PDB file of C-alpha atoms and ligand atoms in Angstrom:
ATOM      1  CA  MET A1172       0.000   0.000   0.000  1.00  0.00           C
ATOM      2  CA  ASN A1173       1.260   3.452  -0.919  1.00  0.00           C
ATOM      3  CA  THR A1174       1.258   5.241   2.451  1.00  0.00           C
ATOM      4  CA  LYS A1175       2.241   8.641   1.008  1.00  0.00           C
ATOM      5  CA  PHE A1176      -0.815   8.516  -1.280  1.00  0.00           C
ATOM      6  CA  GLN A1177      -2.989   7.382   1.621  1.00  0.00           C
ATOM      7  CA  ASN A1178      -1.715  10.154   3.931  1.00  0.00           C
ATOM      8  CA  ASP A1179      -2.066  12.869   1.295  1.00  0.00           C
ATOM      9  CA  ILE A1180      -5.660  11.834   0.539  1.00  0.00           C
ATOM     10  CA  ASN A1181      -6.523  11.719   4.238  1.00  0.00           C
ATOM     11  CA  GLU A1182      -4.977  15.129   4.836  1.00  0.00           C
ATOM     12  CA  GLY A1183      -6.705  16.737   1.830  1.00  0.00           C
ATOM     13  CA  LEU A1184     -10.170  15.365   2.589  1.00  0.00           C
ATOM     14  CA  SER A1185      -9.901  16.205   6.305  1.00  0.00           C
ATOM     15  CA  LYS A1186      -9.436  19.949   5.689  1.00  0.00           C
ATOM     16  CA  ALA A1187     -12.289  22.455   6.081  1.00  0.00           C
ATOM     17  CA  LEU A1188     -11.814  23.287   2.390  1.00  0.00           C
ATOM     18  CA  LYS A1189     -11.229  19.855   0.888  1.00  0.00           C
ATOM     19  CA  SER A1190      -8.476  19.339  -1.671  1.00  0.00           C
ATOM     20  CA  LEU A1191      -6.613  16.534  -3.457  1.00  0.00           C
ATOM     21  CA  PRO A1192      -3.086  16.892  -4.916  1.00  0.00           C
ATOM     22  CA  SER A1193      -3.079  17.107  -8.722  1.00  0.00           C
ATOM     23  CA  LYS A1194       0.117  15.026  -8.935  1.00  0.00           C
ATOM     24  CA  TYR A1195      -2.105  11.972  -8.362  1.00  0.00           C
ATOM     25  CA  PHE A1196      -3.838  12.519 -11.731  1.00  0.00           C
ATOM     26  CA  TYR A1197      -0.886  10.835 -13.389  1.00  0.00           C
ATOM     27  CA  ASP A1198      -1.145   7.053 -13.198  1.00  0.00           C
ATOM     28  CA  LYS A1199      -1.297   5.035 -16.440  1.00  0.00           C
ATOM     29  CA  THR A1200      -4.967   6.014 -17.029  1.00  0.00           C
ATOM     30  CA  GLY A1201      -4.221   9.666 -16.189  1.00  0.00           C
ATOM     31  CA  ASP A1202      -1.194   9.737 -18.523  1.00  0.00           C
ATOM     32  CA  ASP A1203      -3.339   8.366 -21.368  1.00  0.00           C
ATOM     33  CA  LEU A1204      -6.089  10.900 -20.653  1.00  0.00           C
ATOM     34  CA  PHE A1205      -3.552  13.734 -20.629  1.00  0.00           C
ATOM     35  CA  VAL A1206      -2.313  12.675 -24.088  1.00  0.00           C
ATOM     36  CA  LYS A1207      -5.949  12.904 -25.251  1.00  0.00           C
ATOM     37  CA  ILE A1208      -6.301  16.333 -23.599  1.00  0.00           C
ATOM     38  CA  MET A1209      -3.264  17.629 -25.502  1.00  0.00           C
ATOM     39  CA  ASN A1210      -5.027  16.700 -28.751  1.00  0.00           C
ATOM     40  CA  LEU A1211      -8.395  18.253 -27.865  1.00  0.00           C
ATOM     41  CA  PRO A1212      -9.553  21.177 -30.024  1.00  0.00           C
ATOM     42  CA  GLU A1213     -10.207  23.279 -26.882  1.00  0.00           C
ATOM     43  CA  TYR A1214      -6.762  22.592 -25.320  1.00  0.00           C
ATOM     44  CA  TYR A1215      -4.728  25.272 -27.106  1.00  0.00           C
ATOM     45  CA  LEU A1216      -1.634  25.138 -24.844  1.00  0.00           C
ATOM     46  CA  THR A1217       0.261  22.257 -26.480  1.00  0.00           C
ATOM     47  CA  LYS A1218      -0.492  23.453 -30.031  1.00  0.00           C
ATOM     48  CA  ALA A1219       0.591  27.009 -29.187  1.00  0.00           C
ATOM     49  CA  GLU A1220       3.911  25.893 -27.712  1.00  0.00           C
ATOM     50  CA  PHE A1221       4.485  23.501 -30.613  1.00  0.00           C
ATOM     51  CA  ASP A1222       3.962  26.469 -32.946  1.00  0.00           C
ATOM     52  CA  ILE A1223       6.807  28.306 -31.148  1.00  0.00           C
ATOM     53  CA  PHE A1224       9.168  25.299 -31.292  1.00  0.00           C
ATOM     54  CA  LYS A1225       8.330  24.540 -34.938  1.00  0.00           C
ATOM     55  CA  ASN A1226       8.337  28.055 -36.366  1.00  0.00           C
ATOM     56  CA  GLN A1227      10.767  29.920 -34.145  1.00  0.00           C
ATOM     57  CA  THR A1228      13.472  27.313 -33.612  1.00  0.00           C
ATOM     58  CA  LYS A1229      16.160  29.660 -34.917  1.00  0.00           C
ATOM     59  CA  ASN A1230      14.978  32.444 -32.585  1.00  0.00           C
ATOM     60  CA  ILE A1231      15.138  30.065 -29.615  1.00  0.00           C
ATOM     61  CA  ILE A1232      18.691  29.054 -30.537  1.00  0.00           C
ATOM     62  CA  ALA A1233      19.749  32.688 -31.087  1.00  0.00           C
ATOM     63  CA  ALA A1234      18.307  33.714 -27.692  1.00  0.00           C
ATOM     64  CA  LEU A1235      20.151  30.829 -25.998  1.00  0.00           C
ATOM     65  CA  ASP A1236      23.378  32.337 -27.333  1.00  0.00           C
ATOM     66  CA  ILE A1237      25.217  28.989 -27.385  1.00  0.00           C
ATOM     67  CA  ASN A1238      28.760  28.720 -28.670  1.00  0.00           C
ATOM     68  CA  PRO A1239      28.634  25.918 -31.310  1.00  0.00           C
ATOM     69  CA  ASN A1240      32.190  24.893 -30.399  1.00  0.00           C
ATOM     70  CA  VAL A1241      31.583  24.422 -26.674  1.00  0.00           C
ATOM     71  CA  TYR A1242      29.897  21.296 -25.329  1.00  0.00           C
ATOM     72  CA  PHE A1243      26.691  21.921 -23.347  1.00  0.00           C
ATOM     73  CA  GLU A1244      23.970  19.890 -21.647  1.00  0.00           C
ATOM     74  CA  LEU A1245      20.384  20.256 -22.798  1.00  0.00           C
ATOM     75  CA  ILE A1246      18.316  19.125 -19.837  1.00  0.00           C
ATOM     76  CA  GLU A1247      14.553  18.699 -20.025  1.00  0.00           C
ATOM     77  CA  LEU A1248      12.487  18.533 -16.823  1.00  0.00           C
ATOM     78  CA  GLY A1249       9.372  16.374 -17.265  1.00  0.00           C
ATOM     79  CA  ALA A1250      10.261  15.397 -20.814  1.00  0.00           C
ATOM     80  CA  GLY A1251       7.070  13.464 -21.679  1.00  0.00           C
ATOM     81  CA  ASP A1252       6.953  12.404 -25.343  1.00  0.00           C
ATOM     82  CA  GLY A1253       9.317  15.186 -26.492  1.00  0.00           C
ATOM     83  CA  THR A1254       7.133  16.254 -29.453  1.00  0.00           C
ATOM     84  CA  LYS A1255       8.016  19.951 -29.119  1.00  0.00           C
ATOM     85  CA  THR A1256      11.635  19.379 -28.123  1.00  0.00           C
ATOM     86  CA  LYS A1257      12.296  17.228 -31.198  1.00  0.00           C
ATOM     87  CA  GLU A1258      11.837  20.332 -33.358  1.00  0.00           C
ATOM     88  CA  LEU A1259      14.691  22.008 -31.472  1.00  0.00           C
ATOM     89  CA  LEU A1260      16.859  18.865 -31.301  1.00  0.00           C
ATOM     90  CA  LYS A1261      16.695  18.311 -35.071  1.00  0.00           C
ATOM     91  CA  VAL A1262      17.912  21.837 -35.820  1.00  0.00           C
ATOM     92  CA  LEU A1263      20.670  21.710 -33.166  1.00  0.00           C
ATOM     93  CA  ILE A1264      21.945  18.433 -34.667  1.00  0.00           C
ATOM     94  CA  SER A1265      21.739  19.643 -38.254  1.00  0.00           C
ATOM     95  CA  GLU A1266      23.703  22.768 -37.265  1.00  0.00           C
ATOM     96  CA  ASN A1267      26.385  20.654 -35.554  1.00  0.00           C
ATOM     97  CA  PHE A1268      25.952  21.959 -32.023  1.00  0.00           C
ATOM     98  CA  ASN A1269      27.946  19.995 -29.471  1.00  0.00           C
ATOM     99  CA  PHE A1270      25.592  18.724 -26.767  1.00  0.00           C
ATOM    100  CA  ASP A1271      23.930  15.832 -24.954  1.00  0.00           C
ATOM    101  CA  TYR A1272      20.182  15.703 -24.444  1.00  0.00           C
ATOM    102  CA  ILE A1273      19.301  14.784 -20.835  1.00  0.00           C
ATOM    103  CA  PRO A1274      15.555  14.137 -20.409  1.00  0.00           C
ATOM    104  CA  ILE A1275      14.365  13.827 -16.804  1.00  0.00           C
ATOM    105  CA  ASP A1276      11.006  12.275 -16.057  1.00  0.00           C
ATOM    106  CA  ILE A1277       9.304  10.527 -13.154  1.00  0.00           C
ATOM    107  CA  SER A1278       8.158   7.762 -15.517  1.00  0.00           C
ATOM    108  CA  ASN A1279      10.829   5.282 -16.581  1.00  0.00           C
ATOM    109  CA  ASN A1280       8.427   3.998 -19.206  1.00  0.00           C
ATOM    110  CA  ALA A1281       8.029   7.419 -20.800  1.00  0.00           C
ATOM    111  CA  LEU A1282      11.834   7.841 -20.812  1.00  0.00           C
ATOM    112  CA  LYS A1283      12.444   4.489 -22.489  1.00  0.00           C
ATOM    113  CA  GLN A1284       9.853   5.224 -25.180  1.00  0.00           C
ATOM    114  CA  LEU A1285      11.336   8.661 -25.759  1.00  0.00           C
ATOM    115  CA  GLU A1286      14.860   7.242 -26.056  1.00  0.00           C
ATOM    116  CA  THR A1287      13.790   4.562 -28.558  1.00  0.00           C
ATOM    117  CA  ASN A1288      11.890   7.129 -30.580  1.00  0.00           C
ATOM    118  CA  LEU A1289      14.814   9.596 -30.600  1.00  0.00           C
ATOM    119  CA  ASN A1290      17.294   6.880 -31.580  1.00  0.00           C
ATOM    120  CA  THR A1291      15.196   6.247 -34.684  1.00  0.00           C
ATOM    121  CA  GLU A1292      14.250   9.824 -35.536  1.00  0.00           C
ATOM    122  CA  ILE A1293      17.518  11.606 -34.664  1.00  0.00           C
ATOM    123  CA  PRO A1294      20.212   8.862 -34.734  1.00  0.00           C
ATOM    124  CA  ASN A1295      23.109  11.293 -34.199  1.00  0.00           C
ATOM    125  CA  LEU A1296      21.708  12.598 -30.942  1.00  0.00           C
ATOM    126  CA  ASN A1297      23.306  11.546 -27.619  1.00  0.00           C
ATOM    127  CA  VAL A1298      20.571  10.828 -25.079  1.00  0.00           C
ATOM    128  CA  THR A1299      21.302  10.317 -21.359  1.00  0.00           C
ATOM    129  CA  LYS A1300      18.009   9.753 -19.584  1.00  0.00           C
ATOM    130  CA  LYS A1301      17.539  10.356 -15.857  1.00  0.00           C
ATOM    131  CA  GLN A1302      14.605   8.986 -13.933  1.00  0.00           C
ATOM    132  CA  GLY A1303      13.243  10.835 -10.923  1.00  0.00           C
ATOM    133  CA  ASP A1304      11.146  13.638  -9.507  1.00  0.00           C
ATOM    134  CA  TYR A1305      12.625  16.714 -11.203  1.00  0.00           C
ATOM    135  CA  PHE A1306      12.475  18.696  -7.967  1.00  0.00           C
ATOM    136  CA  ASN A1307      14.931  16.157  -6.461  1.00  0.00           C
ATOM    137  CA  VAL A1308      16.985  15.583  -9.612  1.00  0.00           C
ATOM    138  CA  LEU A1309      17.899  19.288  -9.686  1.00  0.00           C
ATOM    139  CA  ASP A1310      20.512  18.720  -6.971  1.00  0.00           C
ATOM    140  CA  GLY A1311      22.320  16.241  -9.217  1.00  0.00           C
ATOM    141  CA  LEU A1312      22.798  18.928 -11.888  1.00  0.00           C
ATOM    142  CA  LYS A1313      25.333  20.723  -9.709  1.00  0.00           C
ATOM    143  CA  THR A1314      27.844  17.911 -10.115  1.00  0.00           C
ATOM    144  CA  SER A1315      28.583  18.922 -13.723  1.00  0.00           C
ATOM    145  CA  ASN A1316      30.233  22.235 -14.612  1.00  0.00           C
ATOM    146  CA  HIS A1317      29.346  22.179 -18.305  1.00  0.00           C
ATOM    147  CA  PRO A1318      27.167  25.001 -19.636  1.00  0.00           C
ATOM    148  CA  LYS A1319      23.509  24.079 -19.321  1.00  0.00           C
ATOM    149  CA  VAL A1320      20.208  24.827 -20.995  1.00  0.00           C
ATOM    150  CA  VAL A1321      17.222  23.617 -18.978  1.00  0.00           C
ATOM    151  CA  LEU A1322      13.846  23.168 -20.671  1.00  0.00           C
ATOM    152  CA  PHE A1323      10.769  23.347 -18.467  1.00  0.00           C
ATOM    153  CA  LEU A1324       7.909  23.433 -20.949  1.00  0.00           C
ATOM    154  CA  GLY A1325       4.185  22.863 -21.243  1.00  0.00           C
ATOM    155  CA  SER A1326       3.115  25.332 -18.528  1.00  0.00           C
ATOM    156  CA  ASN A1327       4.013  22.683 -15.954  1.00  0.00           C
ATOM    157  CA  ILE A1328       5.046  25.505 -13.615  1.00  0.00           C
ATOM    158  CA  GLY A1329       1.404  26.628 -13.789  1.00  0.00           C
ATOM    159  CA  ASN A1330       0.393  23.599 -11.717  1.00  0.00           C
ATOM    160  CA  MET A1331       2.351  25.028  -8.763  1.00  0.00           C
ATOM    161  CA  GLU A1332       0.968  27.573  -6.298  1.00  0.00           C
ATOM    162  CA  ASP A1333       3.035  30.787  -6.534  1.00  0.00           C
ATOM    163  CA  GLU A1334       4.979  30.049  -3.326  1.00  0.00           C
ATOM    164  CA  LYS A1335       5.908  26.590  -4.618  1.00  0.00           C
ATOM    165  CA  ALA A1336       6.859  28.034  -8.022  1.00  0.00           C
ATOM    166  CA  LYS A1337       9.176  30.499  -6.214  1.00  0.00           C
ATOM    167  CA  ARG A1338      10.842  27.680  -4.252  1.00  0.00           C
ATOM    168  CA  PHE A1339      11.181  25.620  -7.417  1.00  0.00           C
ATOM    169  CA  ILE A1340      12.732  28.512  -9.372  1.00  0.00           C
ATOM    170  CA  SER A1341      15.150  29.264  -6.503  1.00  0.00           C
ATOM    171  CA  LYS A1342      16.215  25.641  -6.407  1.00  0.00           C
ATOM    172  CA  LEU A1343      16.607  25.533 -10.188  1.00  0.00           C
ATOM    173  CA  SER A1344      18.576  28.778 -10.123  1.00  0.00           C
ATOM    174  CA  SER A1345      20.930  27.537  -7.403  1.00  0.00           C
ATOM    175  CA  SER A1346      21.701  24.377  -9.398  1.00  0.00           C
ATOM    176  CA  LEU A1347      22.932  26.456 -12.366  1.00  0.00           C
ATOM    177  CA  ASN A1348      26.091  28.443 -13.095  1.00  0.00           C
ATOM    178  CA  PRO A1349      26.217  32.043 -14.360  1.00  0.00           C
ATOM    179  CA  ASN A1350      25.219  32.319 -18.031  1.00  0.00           C
ATOM    180  CA  ASP A1351      23.298  28.997 -18.017  1.00  0.00           C
ATOM    181  CA  LYS A1352      19.850  29.329 -19.570  1.00  0.00           C
ATOM    182  CA  VAL A1353      16.304  28.144 -18.892  1.00  0.00           C
ATOM    183  CA  VAL A1354      13.482  27.875 -21.441  1.00  0.00           C
ATOM    184  CA  LEU A1355      10.290  28.257 -19.425  1.00  0.00           C
ATOM    185  CA  GLY A1356       6.977  27.563 -21.211  1.00  0.00           C
ATOM    186  CA  VAL A1357       3.965  29.295 -19.660  1.00  0.00           C
ATOM    187  CA  ASP A1358       0.357  29.835 -20.615  1.00  0.00           C
ATOM    188  CA  LEU A1359      -0.512  33.541 -20.757  1.00  0.00           C
ATOM    189  CA  ILE A1360      -3.385  35.323 -19.017  1.00  0.00           C
ATOM    190  CA  LYS A1361      -6.224  35.700 -21.465  1.00  0.00           C
ATOM    191  CA  SER A1362     -10.002  35.813 -21.565  1.00  0.00           C
ATOM    192  CA  LYS A1363     -12.281  33.314 -19.910  1.00  0.00           C
ATOM    193  CA  ASP A1364     -13.848  32.357 -23.280  1.00  0.00           C
ATOM    194  CA  ILE A1365     -10.543  30.798 -24.315  1.00  0.00           C
ATOM    195  CA  VAL A1366      -9.231  29.421 -21.012  1.00  0.00           C
ATOM    196  CA  LEU A1367     -12.331  27.801 -19.517  1.00  0.00           C
ATOM    197  CA  PRO A1368     -13.201  25.495 -22.458  1.00  0.00           C
ATOM    198  CA  ALA A1369      -9.608  24.174 -22.314  1.00  0.00           C
ATOM    199  CA  TYR A1370     -10.499  22.758 -18.878  1.00  0.00           C
ATOM    200  CA  ASN A1371     -14.091  21.850 -19.717  1.00  0.00           C
ATOM    201  CA  ASP A1372     -13.990  20.182 -23.122  1.00  0.00           C
ATOM    202  CA  LYS A1373     -17.133  19.006 -24.891  1.00  0.00           C
ATOM    203  CA  ALA A1374     -15.937  15.397 -25.101  1.00  0.00           C
ATOM    204  CA  GLY A1375     -15.599  15.227 -21.290  1.00  0.00           C
ATOM    205  CA  ILE A1376     -11.951  14.095 -21.316  1.00  0.00           C
ATOM    206  CA  THR A1377     -10.853  16.689 -18.745  1.00  0.00           C
ATOM    207  CA  LYS A1378     -13.745  15.625 -16.532  1.00  0.00           C
ATOM    208  CA  ALA A1379     -12.543  12.000 -16.771  1.00  0.00           C
ATOM    209  CA  PHE A1380      -8.995  13.203 -15.983  1.00  0.00           C
ATOM    210  CA  ASN A1381     -10.235  15.040 -12.870  1.00  0.00           C
ATOM    211  CA  PHE A1382     -12.417  12.087 -11.808  1.00  0.00           C
ATOM    212  CA  ASN A1383      -9.490   9.713 -12.254  1.00  0.00           C
ATOM    213  CA  LEU A1384      -8.483  10.902  -8.789  1.00  0.00           C
ATOM    214  CA  LEU A1385     -11.695   9.496  -7.311  1.00  0.00           C
ATOM    215  CA  ASN A1386     -11.340   6.284  -9.330  1.00  0.00           C
ATOM    216  CA  ARG A1387      -7.802   5.861  -8.006  1.00  0.00           C
ATOM    217  CA  ILE A1388      -8.969   6.354  -4.420  1.00  0.00           C
ATOM    218  CA  ASN A1389     -11.757   3.810  -5.008  1.00  0.00           C
ATOM    219  CA  LYS A1390      -9.360   1.246  -6.483  1.00  0.00           C
ATOM    220  CA  GLU A1391      -6.210   1.821  -4.481  1.00  0.00           C
ATOM    221  CA  LEU A1392      -7.671   2.799  -1.108  1.00  0.00           C
ATOM    222  CA  ASP A1393     -10.811   0.673  -1.132  1.00  0.00           C
ATOM    223  CA  ALA A1394     -13.204   3.633  -1.196  1.00  0.00           C
ATOM    224  CA  ASN A1395     -16.796   3.936  -2.387  1.00  0.00           C
ATOM    225  CA  PHE A1396     -17.015   7.291  -4.195  1.00  0.00           C
ATOM    226  CA  ASN A1397     -20.117   7.152  -6.397  1.00  0.00           C
ATOM    227  CA  ILE A1398     -18.760   9.050  -9.406  1.00  0.00           C
ATOM    228  CA  ASP A1399     -22.280   9.895 -10.657  1.00  0.00           C
ATOM    229  CA  GLN A1400     -22.888  11.887  -7.488  1.00  0.00           C
ATOM    230  CA  PHE A1401     -20.106  14.372  -8.261  1.00  0.00           C
ATOM    231  CA  SER A1402     -19.562  17.038 -10.956  1.00  0.00           C
ATOM    232  CA  HIS A1403     -16.493  18.452 -12.671  1.00  0.00           C
ATOM    233  CA  GLN A1404     -16.241  22.230 -12.199  1.00  0.00           C
ATOM    234  CA  PRO A1405     -13.409  24.362 -13.560  1.00  0.00           C
ATOM    235  CA  GLU A1406     -13.327  28.075 -12.631  1.00  0.00           C
ATOM    236  CA  TYR A1407     -11.264  30.973 -13.976  1.00  0.00           C
ATOM    237  CA  THR A1408     -11.131  34.735 -13.616  1.00  0.00           C
ATOM    238  CA  GLU A1409      -8.985  36.804 -15.921  1.00  0.00           C
ATOM    239  CA  THR A1410      -8.146  39.308 -13.150  1.00  0.00           C
ATOM    240  CA  GLU A1411      -6.537  36.594 -11.046  1.00  0.00           C
ATOM    241  CA  GLY A1412      -5.201  34.572 -14.005  1.00  0.00           C
ATOM    242  CA  ILE A1413      -5.674  31.203 -12.323  1.00  0.00           C
ATOM    243  CA  ALA A1414      -7.791  28.282 -13.566  1.00  0.00           C
ATOM    244  CA  ARG A1415      -8.897  26.032 -10.717  1.00  0.00           C
ATOM    245  CA  SER A1416     -10.473  22.615 -11.082  1.00  0.00           C
ATOM    246  CA  TYR A1417     -12.934  21.271  -8.569  1.00  0.00           C
ATOM    247  CA  ILE A1418     -14.969  18.148  -7.994  1.00  0.00           C
ATOM    248  CA  VAL A1419     -18.333  19.169  -6.525  1.00  0.00           C
ATOM    249  CA  SER A1420     -20.641  16.958  -4.495  1.00  0.00           C
ATOM    250  CA  ASN A1421     -24.123  16.834  -6.108  1.00  0.00           C
ATOM    251  CA  THR A1422     -25.806  15.863  -2.859  1.00  0.00           C
ATOM    252  CA  ASP A1423     -25.268  15.405   0.886  1.00  0.00           C
ATOM    253  CA  GLN A1424     -23.380  12.132   1.052  1.00  0.00           C
ATOM    254  CA  GLU A1425     -20.829   9.994   2.885  1.00  0.00           C
ATOM    255  CA  VAL A1426     -17.831   8.239   1.396  1.00  0.00           C
ATOM    256  CA  HIS A1427     -15.998   5.472   3.200  1.00  0.00           C
ATOM    257  CA  ILE A1428     -12.278   4.951   2.538  1.00  0.00           C
ATOM    258  CA  GLY A1429     -11.464   1.408   3.635  1.00  0.00           C
ATOM    259  CA  ALA A1430      -7.682   1.834   3.765  1.00  0.00           C
ATOM    260  CA  LEU A1431      -8.119   4.743   6.191  1.00  0.00           C
ATOM    261  CA  ASN A1432     -10.977   3.098   8.044  1.00  0.00           C
ATOM    262  CA  LYS A1433     -12.653   6.490   7.887  1.00  0.00           C
ATOM    263  CA  THR A1434     -15.866   8.031   6.540  1.00  0.00           C
ATOM    264  CA  PHE A1435     -15.926  11.516   5.023  1.00  0.00           C
ATOM    265  CA  GLN A1436     -19.033  13.732   4.825  1.00  0.00           C
ATOM    266  CA  PHE A1437     -19.779  15.825   1.763  1.00  0.00           C
ATOM    267  CA  LYS A1438     -22.425  18.559   1.721  1.00  0.00           C
ATOM    268  CA  LYS A1439     -24.456  19.264  -1.415  1.00  0.00           C
ATOM    269  CA  GLY A1440     -22.409  21.827  -3.421  1.00  0.00           C
ATOM    270  CA  GLU A1441     -19.228  21.216  -1.369  1.00  0.00           C
ATOM    271  CA  LYS A1442     -16.080  21.454  -3.470  1.00  0.00           C
ATOM    272  CA  ILE A1443     -12.878  19.413  -3.538  1.00  0.00           C
ATOM    273  CA  HIS A1444     -10.085  21.502  -5.053  1.00  0.00           C
ATOM    274  CA  THR A1445      -7.986  19.302  -7.340  1.00  0.00           C
ATOM    275  CA  GLU A1446      -5.769  21.510  -9.512  1.00  0.00           C
ATOM    276  CA  ILE A1447      -4.447  24.986 -10.109  1.00  0.00           C
ATOM    277  CA  SER A1448      -3.346  26.052 -13.604  1.00  0.00           C
ATOM    278  CA  ARG A1449      -1.767  29.484 -13.215  1.00  0.00           C
ATOM    279  CA  LYS A1450      -1.525  31.726 -16.250  1.00  0.00           C
ATOM    280  CA  TYR A1451       1.324  34.205 -16.510  1.00  0.00           C
ATOM    281  CA  ASN A1452       2.377  37.658 -17.685  1.00  0.00           C
ATOM    282  CA  ASP A1453       5.741  39.463 -17.376  1.00  0.00           C
ATOM    283  CA  GLU A1454       4.847  40.992 -14.013  1.00  0.00           C
ATOM    284  CA  ILE A1455       3.835  37.680 -12.425  1.00  0.00           C
ATOM    285  CA  LEU A1456       6.864  35.881 -13.816  1.00  0.00           C
ATOM    286  CA  ASN A1457       9.170  38.630 -12.536  1.00  0.00           C
ATOM    287  CA  SER A1458       7.672  38.282  -9.060  1.00  0.00           C
ATOM    288  CA  ILE A1459       8.317  34.516  -9.182  1.00  0.00           C
ATOM    289  CA  LEU A1460      11.935  35.123 -10.302  1.00  0.00           C
ATOM    290  CA  GLU A1461      12.516  37.959  -7.818  1.00  0.00           C
ATOM    291  CA  ASN A1462      14.480  36.089  -5.152  1.00  0.00           C
ATOM    292  CA  SER A1463      16.408  33.910  -7.598  1.00  0.00           C
ATOM    293  CA  SER A1464      19.350  34.759  -9.874  1.00  0.00           C
ATOM    294  CA  LEU A1465      17.296  34.070 -13.016  1.00  0.00           C
ATOM    295  CA  ARG A1466      16.302  36.978 -15.250  1.00  0.00           C
ATOM    296  CA  ILE A1467      14.229  37.236 -18.438  1.00  0.00           C
ATOM    297  CA  VAL A1468      16.285  37.588 -21.644  1.00  0.00           C
ATOM    298  CA  THR A1469      13.643  37.047 -24.323  1.00  0.00           C
ATOM    299  CA  LYS A1470      10.000  36.127 -24.680  1.00  0.00           C
ATOM    300  CA  LEU A1471       8.864  34.109 -27.693  1.00  0.00           C
ATOM    301  CA  LEU A1472       5.166  34.011 -28.534  1.00  0.00           C
ATOM    302  CA  ASP A1473       3.022  31.752 -30.737  1.00  0.00           C
ATOM    303  CA  THR A1474       1.117  33.338 -33.625  1.00  0.00           C
ATOM    304  CA  LYS A1475      -2.009  33.882 -31.492  1.00  0.00           C
ATOM    305  CA  SER A1476      -0.012  35.192 -28.481  1.00  0.00           C
ATOM    306  CA  TYR A1477      -1.681  32.578 -26.271  1.00  0.00           C
ATOM    307  CA  PHE A1478       1.529  31.045 -24.909  1.00  0.00           C
ATOM    308  CA  ALA A1479       5.099  32.182 -24.186  1.00  0.00           C
ATOM    309  CA  ASP A1480       8.466  30.502 -23.988  1.00  0.00           C
ATOM    310  CA  TYR A1481      10.619  32.771 -21.858  1.00  0.00           C
ATOM    311  CA  ILE A1482      14.400  32.458 -22.154  1.00  0.00           C
ATOM    312  CA  LEU A1483      15.921  33.074 -18.716  1.00  0.00           C
ATOM    313  CA  ILE A1484      19.587  33.597 -17.861  1.00  0.00           C
ATOM    314  CA  LYS A1485      21.336  32.770 -14.607  1.00  0.00           C
ATOM    315  CA  THR A1486      23.126  35.953 -13.584  1.00  0.00           C
TER     316      THR A1486
HETATM  317  C1  AVI B1083       0.178  19.573 -17.199  1.00  0.00           C
HETATM  318  N1  AVI B1083      -0.541  20.841 -17.064  1.00  0.00           N
HETATM  319  C2  AVI B1083       0.212  21.970 -17.571  1.00  0.00           C
HETATM  320  C3  AVI B1083      -1.944  20.809 -17.522  1.00  0.00           C
HETATM  321  C4  AVI B1083      -2.612  22.187 -17.329  1.00  0.00           C
HETATM  322  O1  AVI B1083      -3.067  22.737 -18.330  1.00  0.00           O
HETATM  323  O2  AVI B1083      -2.635  22.686 -16.209  1.00  0.00           O
HETATM  324  C5  AVI B1083      -2.754  19.731 -16.804  1.00  0.00           C
HETATM  325  C6  AVI B1083      -4.210  19.749 -17.188  1.00  0.00           C
HETATM  326  N2  AVI B1083      -5.211  19.766 -16.354  1.00  0.00           N
HETATM  327  C7  AVI B1083      -6.353  19.746 -17.003  1.00  0.00           C
HETATM  328  N3  AVI B1083      -6.097  19.781 -18.289  1.00  0.00           N
HETATM  329  C8  AVI B1083      -4.745  19.757 -18.438  1.00  0.00           C
END
């Protein structure tokens, strides 16, 4: 039994304002659902960032200001399937840059698939995969003194509360040397009409993704959540720039979690907060970077200006 999972669920459901950590979306079912989300017409984030990597590859490379004669490490945190990164890797290889690609991911499976795929698609690329939680793997980066470029794409930083994002950025910054670079992909603050449908798609895939948390608790912790008695509810205000996902109880009800030997009460309309997806602008990013030694060099936008890849430098 996974006691960390068990403890986190107990803690979240015992609070006055109930919550569940979004990291638990990502089991095999959650990973598959997220791949479907990335292909949804409403989910513009992945397409927008792909647009930047496909059409502005040269601008990314110019902003990184890499010396083609000096070896560097290209490190990707949470590499996933590498679709966007491949656009950059292909150009770096064709222009004879001297580097290794170091994808870091929590899933060994995802890393193996990525490596096999890259070996076929870009045979001249050196891949050194590292498995682990990227928050922890950051410490290991300090052991090498080669110049580094760290990719943290996909608005993954958006799933962190601002305080956590600040801690993460400080840790990232302290594992780098002056002049190292970071490519940080963030979703930009924009109107509700565009953001909300991305988290409330017509096909109901995001709902299934959100409810996967309850299914996991049912399966792994012997619980009896009746999925039909809950609703998926994303919320977003442009002034705040944060999309929040909730699971709302449709009725007064009780749920028993066998592994905890505990029953939880839910009031009609009571919300369980499951995810934050923060959207950014320059001001918010600067406040996140404030106590670190990372500064913005360049901001690259997709054609619709929905998404930005910021190039940051360690000062
Ligand atoms: C992984 N992350 C950036 C996604 C997001 O947009 O916050 C996760 C997601 N949640 C619902 N849809 C997609």
